[in-house]
Amino acid sequence: MKLLLADDHEIFRDGIRMLIEARTPHRIVCETASGSEIGRLVQTHAPDLAVLDYQMPGAEITAVTAWLKKRFPALRIVILTGTTSGVLHARLVEAGADAVLPKAGDAETLLKALEAVAAGRQVLPQAIREGIAAGAEALSLTQREYQVLRLVCQGLGNAEIAARFNLSDRTIAKHRENLFRKLGVGSAAQAINRATELGLI
């Protein structure tokens, strides 16, 4: 199996390359430190699987993943990420990622994930799955609920928020109740923490 490896940290690429070459029959046919090069390399080298760092200069990897899956549907994509945001993880899965793995994970986890993805299975560790479930729920916030959340996170109360939108306190209270339920929290302080964890603010 031919692999593409994309990460802007050379020492990390070197480590993954040595691991794959030493422990698997697969070979890395191309590497890049820039997200903007990924599409060209896939077109040129036709890898079977791409291992991509989530945070790279030159491109937004969620958009790159969606583009790759549209243009090269047979390509398997493994995303390595340092973020704990369930919202971002949910977006990666929606874009077509076959695996989302924590960048701080161990070598065995990565190797097993590569084999599973190569066999056509999706790989999402338990912590990632839980974050995605929470992120997917958070993504279901309406525009108004999201606006209310941002103001709650700024410390505004129902009356102040109601005045901003020329709505009644009761209407804002209902929006607040709904968004708290979707986030799985019971207070403004918890909402702020949860929104931060999910990358909503």
XYZ file of C-alpha atoms in Angstrom:
201
model
C 0.000 0.000 0.000
C 1.293 3.445 -0.938
C 1.083 6.214 1.650
C 1.228 10.003 1.622
C 2.492 11.655 4.810
C 1.728 15.303 5.539
C 2.964 17.058 8.670
C 4.742 20.371 9.073
C 7.105 18.977 11.740
C 9.980 17.125 10.094
C 10.899 15.182 13.215
C 7.323 13.867 13.455
C 7.327 12.826 9.788
C 10.652 11.078 10.287
C 9.290 9.159 13.260
C 6.163 7.991 11.450
C 8.152 7.054 8.342
C 10.603 4.949 10.345
C 7.755 3.284 12.228
C 5.849 2.394 9.065
C 8.942 1.195 7.209
C 10.062 -0.945 10.156
C 6.710 -2.437 11.144
C 4.576 -2.665 7.998
C 4.903 -3.715 4.348
C 3.614 -0.305 3.264
C 5.762 2.427 1.761
C 5.577 6.187 1.917
C 5.711 7.477 -1.648
C 5.485 11.198 -0.899
C 5.736 13.667 1.978
C 4.961 17.320 2.499
C 5.160 19.971 5.193
C 2.518 22.134 3.492
C -1.212 21.560 3.316
C -1.324 23.303 -0.054
C 0.775 20.506 -1.599
C -1.482 17.609 -0.602
C -3.834 17.710 -3.588
C -1.002 17.887 -6.124
C 0.849 15.002 -4.481
C -2.247 12.799 -4.475
C -2.779 13.509 -8.168
C 0.874 12.819 -9.002
C 1.631 9.780 -6.820
C -1.822 8.173 -6.429
C -1.364 6.968 -2.838
C -3.821 4.493 -1.347
C -3.829 6.170 2.052
C -3.010 9.659 3.323
C -1.862 10.408 6.864
C -2.518 14.094 7.516
C -1.756 16.359 10.448
C -4.828 18.428 11.307
C -2.973 21.711 11.831
C -0.781 22.527 8.865
C 0.168 25.749 7.104
C -1.232 26.341 3.652
C -4.630 24.682 3.961
C -7.586 23.937 6.199
C -7.467 20.152 6.556
C -11.216 19.643 6.930
C -11.718 21.280 3.527
C -8.782 19.324 2.070
C -10.309 16.069 3.342
C -13.683 16.842 1.760
C -12.012 17.781 -1.547
C -9.886 14.634 -1.595
C -12.863 12.386 -0.885
C -14.817 14.021 -3.691
C -11.994 13.756 -6.229
C -10.471 10.465 -5.047
C -13.208 8.480 -3.276
C -11.033 5.362 -2.935
C -8.354 7.263 -1.002
C -8.267 6.405 2.707
C -7.586 9.339 5.016
C -6.188 9.224 8.555
C -6.131 12.499 10.488
C -3.744 13.021 13.408
C -4.876 15.828 15.663
C -3.758 17.565 18.811
C -7.112 19.258 19.336
C -9.722 17.878 21.730
C -12.586 19.764 20.080
C -15.494 17.414 19.444
C -16.926 19.896 16.963
C -13.769 19.783 14.852
C -13.641 15.985 15.074
C -17.286 15.785 13.987
C -16.537 18.022 11.014
C -13.601 15.831 9.999
C -15.793 12.725 10.027
C -18.474 14.554 8.054
C -15.791 15.546 5.530
C -14.923 11.879 5.019
C -12.001 11.070 7.336
C -11.624 7.310 7.778
C -9.798 7.715 11.081
C -9.283 10.539 13.557
C -6.514 9.805 16.047
C -4.964 11.828 18.882
C -1.490 12.951 17.899
C -0.307 12.075 21.391
C -1.331 8.432 20.901
C 1.091 5.503 20.886
C 2.698 3.716 17.947
C 0.575 0.568 18.279
C -2.636 2.582 18.041
C -1.449 4.197 14.815
C -0.302 0.909 13.281
C -3.568 -0.859 14.116
C -5.527 2.098 12.747
C -3.607 2.020 9.464
C -4.360 -1.681 8.999
C -8.028 -1.235 9.883
C -8.441 1.723 7.531
C -6.625 -0.145 4.768
C -9.193 -2.931 5.237
C -12.034 -0.463 4.779
C -12.973 0.133 8.414
C -13.410 3.455 10.188
C -11.295 4.027 13.290
C -12.409 6.398 16.035
C -10.998 5.833 19.554
C -13.497 5.974 22.428
C -12.470 9.466 23.552
C -12.799 10.744 19.985
C -16.225 9.085 19.583
C -17.486 10.687 22.781
C -16.189 14.068 21.668
C -17.791 13.662 18.255
C -21.150 12.812 19.827
C -20.973 15.970 21.917
C -19.686 17.961 18.969
C -22.462 16.758 16.698
C -25.033 17.851 19.268
C -23.330 21.229 19.592
C -23.363 21.603 15.811
C -27.163 21.340 15.991
C -27.377 24.699 17.784
C -29.574 27.134 15.907
C -28.106 30.463 14.857
C -29.990 32.224 17.664
C -28.860 29.672 20.246
C -25.279 30.157 19.113
C -25.669 33.946 19.397
C -27.093 33.557 22.898
C -24.251 31.203 23.834
C -21.626 33.733 22.787
C -23.274 36.422 24.903
C -23.639 34.059 27.861
C -19.917 33.396 27.545
C -19.355 37.161 27.705
C -21.163 37.217 31.052
C -24.479 38.746 29.946
C -27.713 37.813 31.703
C -31.079 37.058 30.112
C -32.340 40.645 30.360
C -29.212 42.060 28.725
C -29.314 39.477 25.939
C -33.034 40.092 25.402
C -32.355 43.816 24.998
C -29.685 43.100 22.379
C -32.156 41.219 20.173
C -35.307 43.117 21.138
C -36.820 39.890 22.460
C -38.523 38.995 25.726
C -36.642 37.621 28.717
C -38.817 34.510 28.445
C -37.732 33.873 24.840
C -34.060 34.204 25.750
C -34.581 31.920 28.739
C -35.982 29.279 26.389
C -33.033 29.627 23.994
C -30.697 29.345 26.962
C -32.495 26.252 28.234
C -32.271 24.595 24.817
C -28.592 25.322 24.266
C -27.704 24.192 27.798
C -29.522 20.911 27.119
C -27.682 20.401 23.822
C -24.348 21.110 25.485
C -25.201 18.872 28.443
C -24.606 21.600 31.035
C -26.611 23.200 33.813
C -25.002 26.581 34.371
C -23.380 29.482 32.557
C -19.966 28.548 33.965
C -20.348 24.992 32.666
C -21.545 26.331 29.306
C -18.415 28.468 28.992
C -16.169 25.504 29.789
C -18.053 23.229 27.402
C -18.058 25.770 24.572
C -14.308 26.198 25.018
C -13.732 22.418 24.956
C -15.781 22.075 21.774
C -14.108 25.006 20.044
C -17.319 27.019 19.812
C -15.777 30.200 21.222
